[in-house]
PDB file of C-alpha atoms in Angstrom:
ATOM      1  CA  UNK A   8       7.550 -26.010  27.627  1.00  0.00           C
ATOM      2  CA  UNK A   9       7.819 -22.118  26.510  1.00  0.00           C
ATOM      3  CA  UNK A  10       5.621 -22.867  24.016  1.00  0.00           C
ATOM      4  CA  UNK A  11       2.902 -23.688  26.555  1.00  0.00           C
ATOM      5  CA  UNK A  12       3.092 -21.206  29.114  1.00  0.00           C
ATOM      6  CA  UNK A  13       1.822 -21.292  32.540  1.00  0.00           C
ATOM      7  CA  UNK A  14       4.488 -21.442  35.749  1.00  0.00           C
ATOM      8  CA  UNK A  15       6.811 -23.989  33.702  1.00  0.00           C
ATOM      9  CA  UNK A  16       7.668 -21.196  31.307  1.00  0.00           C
ATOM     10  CA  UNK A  17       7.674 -18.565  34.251  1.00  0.00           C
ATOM     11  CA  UNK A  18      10.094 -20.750  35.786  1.00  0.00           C
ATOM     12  CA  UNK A  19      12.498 -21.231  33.039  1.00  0.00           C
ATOM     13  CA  UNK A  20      12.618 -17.565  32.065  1.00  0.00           C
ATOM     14  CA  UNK A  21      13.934 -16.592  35.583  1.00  0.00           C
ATOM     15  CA  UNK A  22      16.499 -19.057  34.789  1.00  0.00           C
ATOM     16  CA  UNK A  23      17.326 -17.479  31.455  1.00  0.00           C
ATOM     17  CA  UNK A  24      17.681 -14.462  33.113  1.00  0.00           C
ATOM     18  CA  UNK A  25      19.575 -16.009  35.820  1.00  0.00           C
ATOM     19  CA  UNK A  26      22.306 -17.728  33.019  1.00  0.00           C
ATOM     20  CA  UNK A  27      22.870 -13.721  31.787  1.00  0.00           C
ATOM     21  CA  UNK A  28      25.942 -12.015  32.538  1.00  0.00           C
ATOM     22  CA  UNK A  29      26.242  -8.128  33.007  1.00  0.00           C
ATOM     23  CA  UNK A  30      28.173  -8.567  30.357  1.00  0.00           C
ATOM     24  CA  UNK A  31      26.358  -9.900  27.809  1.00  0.00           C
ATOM     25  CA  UNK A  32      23.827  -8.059  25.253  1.00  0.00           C
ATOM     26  CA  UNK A  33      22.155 -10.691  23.740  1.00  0.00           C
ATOM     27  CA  UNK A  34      22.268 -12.295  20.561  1.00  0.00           C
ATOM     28  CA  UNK A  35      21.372  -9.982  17.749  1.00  0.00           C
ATOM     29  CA  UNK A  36      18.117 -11.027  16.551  1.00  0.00           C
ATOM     30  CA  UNK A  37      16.815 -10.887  12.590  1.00  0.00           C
ATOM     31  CA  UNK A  38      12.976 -10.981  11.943  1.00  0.00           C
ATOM     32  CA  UNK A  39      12.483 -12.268   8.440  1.00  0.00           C
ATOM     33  CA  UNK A  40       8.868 -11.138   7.078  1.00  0.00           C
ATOM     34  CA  UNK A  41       6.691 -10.664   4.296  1.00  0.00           C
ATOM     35  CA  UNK A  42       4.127 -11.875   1.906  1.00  0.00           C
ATOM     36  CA  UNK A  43       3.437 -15.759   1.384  1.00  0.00           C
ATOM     37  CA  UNK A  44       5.721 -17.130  -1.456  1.00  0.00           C
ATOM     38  CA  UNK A  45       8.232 -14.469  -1.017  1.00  0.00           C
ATOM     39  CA  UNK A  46      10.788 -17.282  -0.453  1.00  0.00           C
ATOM     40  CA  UNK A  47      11.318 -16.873   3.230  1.00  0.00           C
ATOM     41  CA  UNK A  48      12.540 -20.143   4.098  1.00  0.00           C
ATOM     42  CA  UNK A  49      14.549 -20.516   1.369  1.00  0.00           C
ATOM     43  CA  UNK A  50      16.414 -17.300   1.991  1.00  0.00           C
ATOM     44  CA  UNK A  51      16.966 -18.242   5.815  1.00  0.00           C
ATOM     45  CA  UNK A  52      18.420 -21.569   4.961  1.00  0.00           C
ATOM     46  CA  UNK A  53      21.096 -19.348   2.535  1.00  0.00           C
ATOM     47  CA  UNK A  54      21.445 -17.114   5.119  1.00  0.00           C
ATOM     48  CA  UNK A  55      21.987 -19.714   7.825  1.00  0.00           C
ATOM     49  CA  UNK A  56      25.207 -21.030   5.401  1.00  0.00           C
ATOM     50  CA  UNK A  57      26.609 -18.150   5.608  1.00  0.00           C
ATOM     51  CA  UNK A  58      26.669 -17.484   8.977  1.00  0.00           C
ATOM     52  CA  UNK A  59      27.705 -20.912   9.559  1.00  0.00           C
ATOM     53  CA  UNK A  60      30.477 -20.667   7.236  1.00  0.00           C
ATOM     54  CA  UNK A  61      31.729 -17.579   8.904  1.00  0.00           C
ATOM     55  CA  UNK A  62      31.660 -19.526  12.583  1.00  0.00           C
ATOM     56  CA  UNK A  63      28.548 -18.388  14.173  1.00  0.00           C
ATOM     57  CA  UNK A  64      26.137 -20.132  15.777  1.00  0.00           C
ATOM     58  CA  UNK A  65      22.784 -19.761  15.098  1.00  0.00           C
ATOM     59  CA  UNK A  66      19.268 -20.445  15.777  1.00  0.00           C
ATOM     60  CA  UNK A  67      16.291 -20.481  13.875  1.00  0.00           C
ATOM     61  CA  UNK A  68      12.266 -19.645  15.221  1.00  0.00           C
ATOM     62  CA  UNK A  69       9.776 -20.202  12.468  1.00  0.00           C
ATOM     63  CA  UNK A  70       6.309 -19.648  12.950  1.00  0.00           C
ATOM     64  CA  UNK A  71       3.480 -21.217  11.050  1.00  0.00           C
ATOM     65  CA  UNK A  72       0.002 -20.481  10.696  1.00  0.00           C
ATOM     66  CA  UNK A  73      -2.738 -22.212  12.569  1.00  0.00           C
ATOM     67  CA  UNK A  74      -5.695 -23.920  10.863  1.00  0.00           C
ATOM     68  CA  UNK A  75      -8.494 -21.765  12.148  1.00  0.00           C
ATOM     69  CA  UNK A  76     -11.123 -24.630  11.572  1.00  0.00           C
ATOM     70  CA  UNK A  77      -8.660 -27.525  13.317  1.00  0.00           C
ATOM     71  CA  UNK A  78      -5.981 -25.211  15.011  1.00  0.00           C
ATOM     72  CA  UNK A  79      -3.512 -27.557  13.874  1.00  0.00           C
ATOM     73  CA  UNK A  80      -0.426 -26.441  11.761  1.00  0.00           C
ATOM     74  CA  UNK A  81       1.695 -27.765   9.507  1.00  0.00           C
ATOM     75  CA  UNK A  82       5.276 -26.096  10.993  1.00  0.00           C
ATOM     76  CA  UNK A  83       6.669 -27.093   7.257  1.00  0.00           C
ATOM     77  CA  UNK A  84       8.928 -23.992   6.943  1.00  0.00           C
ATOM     78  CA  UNK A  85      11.867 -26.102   8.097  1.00  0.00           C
ATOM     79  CA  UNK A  86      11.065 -28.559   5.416  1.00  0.00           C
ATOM     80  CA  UNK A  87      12.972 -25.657   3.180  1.00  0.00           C
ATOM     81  CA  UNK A  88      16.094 -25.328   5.511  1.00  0.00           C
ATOM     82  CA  UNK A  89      17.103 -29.326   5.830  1.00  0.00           C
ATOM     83  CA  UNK A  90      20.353 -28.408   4.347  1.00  0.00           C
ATOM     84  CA  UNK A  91      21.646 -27.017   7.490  1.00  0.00           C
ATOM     85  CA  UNK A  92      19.848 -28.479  10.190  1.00  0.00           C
ATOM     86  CA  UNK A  93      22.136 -30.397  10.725  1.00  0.00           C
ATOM     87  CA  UNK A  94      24.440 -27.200  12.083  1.00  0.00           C
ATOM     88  CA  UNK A  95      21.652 -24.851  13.059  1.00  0.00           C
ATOM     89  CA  UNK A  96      19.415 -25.101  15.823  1.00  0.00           C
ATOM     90  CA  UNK A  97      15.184 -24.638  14.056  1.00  0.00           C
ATOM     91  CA  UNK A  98      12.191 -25.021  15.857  1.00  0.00           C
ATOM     92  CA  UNK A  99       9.030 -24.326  14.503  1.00  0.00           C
ATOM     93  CA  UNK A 100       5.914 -22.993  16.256  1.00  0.00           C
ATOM     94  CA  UNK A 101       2.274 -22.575  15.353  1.00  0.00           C
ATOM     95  CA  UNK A 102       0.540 -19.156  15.482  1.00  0.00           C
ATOM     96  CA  UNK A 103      -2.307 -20.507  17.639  1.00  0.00           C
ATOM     97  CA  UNK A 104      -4.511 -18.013  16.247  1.00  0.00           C
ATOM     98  CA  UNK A 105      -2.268 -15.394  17.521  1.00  0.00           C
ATOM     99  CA  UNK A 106      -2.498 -12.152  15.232  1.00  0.00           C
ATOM    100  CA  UNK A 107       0.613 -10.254  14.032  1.00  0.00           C
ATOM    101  CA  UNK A 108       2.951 -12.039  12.088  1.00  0.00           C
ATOM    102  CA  UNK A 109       4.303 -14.654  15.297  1.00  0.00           C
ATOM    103  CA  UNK A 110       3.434 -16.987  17.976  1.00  0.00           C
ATOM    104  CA  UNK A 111       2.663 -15.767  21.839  1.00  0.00           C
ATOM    105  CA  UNK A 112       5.770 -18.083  22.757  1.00  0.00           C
ATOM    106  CA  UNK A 113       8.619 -16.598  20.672  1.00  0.00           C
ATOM    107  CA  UNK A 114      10.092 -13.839  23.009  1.00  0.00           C
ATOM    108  CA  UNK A 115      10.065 -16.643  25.970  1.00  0.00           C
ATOM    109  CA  UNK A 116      12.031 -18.553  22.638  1.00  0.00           C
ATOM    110  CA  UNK A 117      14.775 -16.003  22.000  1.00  0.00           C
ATOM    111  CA  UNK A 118      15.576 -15.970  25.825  1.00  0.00           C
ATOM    112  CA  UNK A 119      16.404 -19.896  25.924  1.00  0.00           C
ATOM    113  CA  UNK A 120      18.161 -19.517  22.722  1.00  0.00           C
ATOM    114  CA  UNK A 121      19.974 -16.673  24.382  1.00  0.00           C
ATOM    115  CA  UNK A 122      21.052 -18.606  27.414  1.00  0.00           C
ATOM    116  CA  UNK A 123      22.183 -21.695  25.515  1.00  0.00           C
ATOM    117  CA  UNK A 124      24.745 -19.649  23.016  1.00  0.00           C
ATOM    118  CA  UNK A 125      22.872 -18.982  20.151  1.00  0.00           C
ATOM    119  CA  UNK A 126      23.718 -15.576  18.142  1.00  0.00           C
ATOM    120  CA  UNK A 127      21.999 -14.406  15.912  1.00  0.00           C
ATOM    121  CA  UNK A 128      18.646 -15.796  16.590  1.00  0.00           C
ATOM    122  CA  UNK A 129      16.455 -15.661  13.189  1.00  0.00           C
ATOM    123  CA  UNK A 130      12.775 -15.474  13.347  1.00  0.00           C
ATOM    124  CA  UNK A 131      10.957 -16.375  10.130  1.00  0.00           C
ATOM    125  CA  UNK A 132       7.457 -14.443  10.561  1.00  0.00           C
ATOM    126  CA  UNK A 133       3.914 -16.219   9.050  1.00  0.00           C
ATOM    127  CA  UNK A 134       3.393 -14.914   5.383  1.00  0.00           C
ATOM    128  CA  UNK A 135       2.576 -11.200   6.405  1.00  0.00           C
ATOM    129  CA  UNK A 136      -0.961  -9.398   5.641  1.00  0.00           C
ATOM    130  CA  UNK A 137      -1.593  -5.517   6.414  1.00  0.00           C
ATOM    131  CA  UNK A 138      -1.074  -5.275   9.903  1.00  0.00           C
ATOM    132  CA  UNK A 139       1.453  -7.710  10.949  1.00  0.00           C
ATOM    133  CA  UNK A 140       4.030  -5.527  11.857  1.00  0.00           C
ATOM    134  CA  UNK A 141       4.837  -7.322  15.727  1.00  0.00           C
ATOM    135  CA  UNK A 142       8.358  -8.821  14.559  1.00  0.00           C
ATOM    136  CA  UNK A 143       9.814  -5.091  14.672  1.00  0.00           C
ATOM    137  CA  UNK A 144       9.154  -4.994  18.368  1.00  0.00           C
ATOM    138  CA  UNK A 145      11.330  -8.524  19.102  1.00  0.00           C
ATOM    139  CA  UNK A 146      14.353  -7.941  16.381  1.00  0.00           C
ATOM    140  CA  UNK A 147      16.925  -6.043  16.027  1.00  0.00           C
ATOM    141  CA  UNK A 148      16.889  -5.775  12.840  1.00  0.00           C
ATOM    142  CA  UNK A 149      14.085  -6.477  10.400  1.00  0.00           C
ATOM    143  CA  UNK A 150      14.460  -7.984   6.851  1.00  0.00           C
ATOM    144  CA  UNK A 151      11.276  -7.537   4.719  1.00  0.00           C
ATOM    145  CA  UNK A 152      11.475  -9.741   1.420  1.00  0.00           C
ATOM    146  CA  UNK A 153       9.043  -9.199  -1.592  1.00  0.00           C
ATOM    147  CA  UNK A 154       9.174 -11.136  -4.876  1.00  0.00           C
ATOM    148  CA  UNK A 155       8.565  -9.495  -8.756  1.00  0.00           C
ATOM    149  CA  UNK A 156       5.091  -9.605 -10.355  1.00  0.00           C
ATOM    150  CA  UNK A 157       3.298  -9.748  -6.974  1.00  0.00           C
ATOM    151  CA  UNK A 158       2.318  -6.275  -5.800  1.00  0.00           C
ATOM    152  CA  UNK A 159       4.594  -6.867  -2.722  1.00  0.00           C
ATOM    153  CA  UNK A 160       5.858  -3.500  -2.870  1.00  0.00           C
ATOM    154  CA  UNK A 161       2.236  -1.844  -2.366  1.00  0.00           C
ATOM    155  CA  UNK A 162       1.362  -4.632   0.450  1.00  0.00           C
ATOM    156  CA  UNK A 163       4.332  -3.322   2.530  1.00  0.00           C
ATOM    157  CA  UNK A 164       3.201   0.280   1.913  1.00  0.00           C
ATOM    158  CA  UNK A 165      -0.230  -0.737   3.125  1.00  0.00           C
ATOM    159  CA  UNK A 166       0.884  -3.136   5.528  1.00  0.00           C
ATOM    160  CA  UNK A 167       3.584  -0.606   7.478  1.00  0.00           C
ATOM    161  CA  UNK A 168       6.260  -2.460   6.696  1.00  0.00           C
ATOM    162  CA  UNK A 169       7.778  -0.012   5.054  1.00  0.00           C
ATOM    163  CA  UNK A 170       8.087   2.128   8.477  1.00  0.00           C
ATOM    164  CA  UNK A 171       9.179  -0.980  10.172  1.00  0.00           C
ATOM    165  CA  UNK A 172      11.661  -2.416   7.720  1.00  0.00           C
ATOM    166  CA  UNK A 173      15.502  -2.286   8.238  1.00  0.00           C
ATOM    167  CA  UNK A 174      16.690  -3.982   5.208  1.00  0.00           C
ATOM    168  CA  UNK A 175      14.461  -4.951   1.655  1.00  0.00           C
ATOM    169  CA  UNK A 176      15.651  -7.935  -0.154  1.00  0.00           C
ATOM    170  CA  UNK A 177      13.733  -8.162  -3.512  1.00  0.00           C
ATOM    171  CA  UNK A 178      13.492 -11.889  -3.615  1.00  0.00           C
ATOM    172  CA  UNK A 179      13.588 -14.138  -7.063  1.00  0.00           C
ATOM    173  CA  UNK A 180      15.403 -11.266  -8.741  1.00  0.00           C
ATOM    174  CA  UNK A 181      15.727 -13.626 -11.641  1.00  0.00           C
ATOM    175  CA  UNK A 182      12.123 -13.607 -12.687  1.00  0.00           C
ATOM    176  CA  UNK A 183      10.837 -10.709 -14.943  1.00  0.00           C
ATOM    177  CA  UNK A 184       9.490  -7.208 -12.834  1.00  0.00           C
ATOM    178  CA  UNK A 185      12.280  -7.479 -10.265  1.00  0.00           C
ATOM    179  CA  UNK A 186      13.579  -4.462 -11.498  1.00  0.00           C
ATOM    180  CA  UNK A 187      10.459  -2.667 -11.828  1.00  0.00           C
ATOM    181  CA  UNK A 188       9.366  -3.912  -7.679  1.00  0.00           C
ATOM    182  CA  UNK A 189      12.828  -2.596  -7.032  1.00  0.00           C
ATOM    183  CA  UNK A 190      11.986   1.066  -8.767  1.00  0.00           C
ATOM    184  CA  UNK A 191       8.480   0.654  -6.611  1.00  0.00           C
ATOM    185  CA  UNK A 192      10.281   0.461  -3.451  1.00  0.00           C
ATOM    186  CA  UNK A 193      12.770   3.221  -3.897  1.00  0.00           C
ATOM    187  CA  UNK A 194       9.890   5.270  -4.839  1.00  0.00           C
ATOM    188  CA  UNK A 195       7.501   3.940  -2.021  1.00  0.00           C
ATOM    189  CA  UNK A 196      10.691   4.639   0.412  1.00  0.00           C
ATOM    190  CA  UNK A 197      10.990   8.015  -0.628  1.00  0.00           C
ATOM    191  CA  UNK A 198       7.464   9.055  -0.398  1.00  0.00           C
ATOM    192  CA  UNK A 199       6.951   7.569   2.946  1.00  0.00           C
ATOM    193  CA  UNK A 200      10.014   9.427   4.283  1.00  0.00           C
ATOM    194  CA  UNK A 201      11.385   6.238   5.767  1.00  0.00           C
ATOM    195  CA  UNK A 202      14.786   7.033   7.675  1.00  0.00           C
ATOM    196  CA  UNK A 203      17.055   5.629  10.432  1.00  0.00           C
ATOM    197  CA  UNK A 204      19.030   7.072  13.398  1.00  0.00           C
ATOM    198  CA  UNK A 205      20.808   9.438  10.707  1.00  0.00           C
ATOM    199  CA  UNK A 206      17.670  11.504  10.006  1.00  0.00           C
ATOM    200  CA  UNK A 207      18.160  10.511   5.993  1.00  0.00           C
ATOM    201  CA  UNK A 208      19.337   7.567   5.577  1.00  0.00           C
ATOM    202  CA  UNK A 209      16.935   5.094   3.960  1.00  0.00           C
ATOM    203  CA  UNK A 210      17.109   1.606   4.425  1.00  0.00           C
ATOM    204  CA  UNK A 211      19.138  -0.705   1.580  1.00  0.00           C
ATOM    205  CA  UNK A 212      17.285  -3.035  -1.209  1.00  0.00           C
ATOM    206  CA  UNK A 213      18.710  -6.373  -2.025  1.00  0.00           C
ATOM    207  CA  UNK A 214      18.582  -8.181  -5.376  1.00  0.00           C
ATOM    208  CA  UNK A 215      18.918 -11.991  -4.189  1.00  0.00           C
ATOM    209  CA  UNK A 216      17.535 -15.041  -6.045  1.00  0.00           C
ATOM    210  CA  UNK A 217      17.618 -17.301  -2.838  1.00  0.00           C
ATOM    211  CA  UNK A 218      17.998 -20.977  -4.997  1.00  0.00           C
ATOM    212  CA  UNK A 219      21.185 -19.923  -6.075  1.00  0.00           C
TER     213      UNK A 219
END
């Protein structure tokens, strides 16, 4: 019913709003983004173990692209995260021919998720282009994953995700060139000037291979 908009959705984000106390802050909320391939999915169903593991509850958005012949999608993200669907709340949702990385629905999203419990909410972007930057506006923190051998590195640069990005995981860190996309960010970092609240700090790079 978010999804679709109109005075349904008006109507149950007044109630989201109701259901929050003074109290609360919200769940923290993790945008996952970057190229096609990078292993997205794959890293949000490790990271939804985790999380799981260490009691939390959380809930997944993942956003698909729309055909833009049909405007159908095929919402398969979650395909990669039926190991823990079973104790994770995912729902997919189509881009709709929305630009910028997610679907027109998705703040609406993280409210219901919000009132029902969930923390942290995880939003798994569309595979990311040059200007898809809209996921830094919704989360808290933003993870931007890139993969050896792919030029990922120099696609973030061009992209702005290198101003946006919280965290880089370098993704597949098994394969040959993960050290060398790792060098490539630390350099890219440093030329950009990319720093937090601090003034200096920059923001960490992860070595992961998600599939194990």
């Amino acid at each position: 019913m978010v999804e679709r908009g109109g005075e349904v959705a008006e109507h149950i984000a007044e109630l989201c709003a109701a259901l929050r106390t003074a109290e609360s802050s919200g769940p923290h909320v993790v945008g996952i983004t970057g190229a096609p391939g990078a292993g997205k999915s794959t890293l949000v169903g490790r990271l939804l173990q985790a999380l799981v593991e260490r009691g939390a509850t959380p809930g997944v958005l993942a956003v698909d692209p729309s055909s833009p012949l049909t405007g159908g999608a095929i919402l398969g993200d979650r395909v990669r995260m039926t190991d823990v669907d079973h104790v994770a709340f995912i729902r997919s949702f189509a881009t709709r021919g929305h630009a910028g990385g997610l679907a027109l629905a998705i703040p609406g999203a993280v409210r219901v998720l919000e009132a029902a419990g969930f923390d942290p909410v995880v939003i798994e972007t569309v595979g990311v282009g040059q200007v898809e930057v809209e996921i830094a506006a919704t989360a808290d923190t933003t993870v931007v994953v890139v993969t050896p051998g792919m030029g990922d590195a120099v696609q973030a640069n061009k992209a702005g995700l290198l101003e946006v990005g919280d965290v880089f995981v370098v993704n597949k860190a098994d394969r040959p060139g993960a050290s060398d996309a790792r060098r490539d960010l630390e350099l890219m970092l440093e030329l950009s000037h990319v720093s937090g609240a601090e003034g200096d700090r920059r923001p960490p790079i992860v070595m992961t291979d998600s599939l194990d």
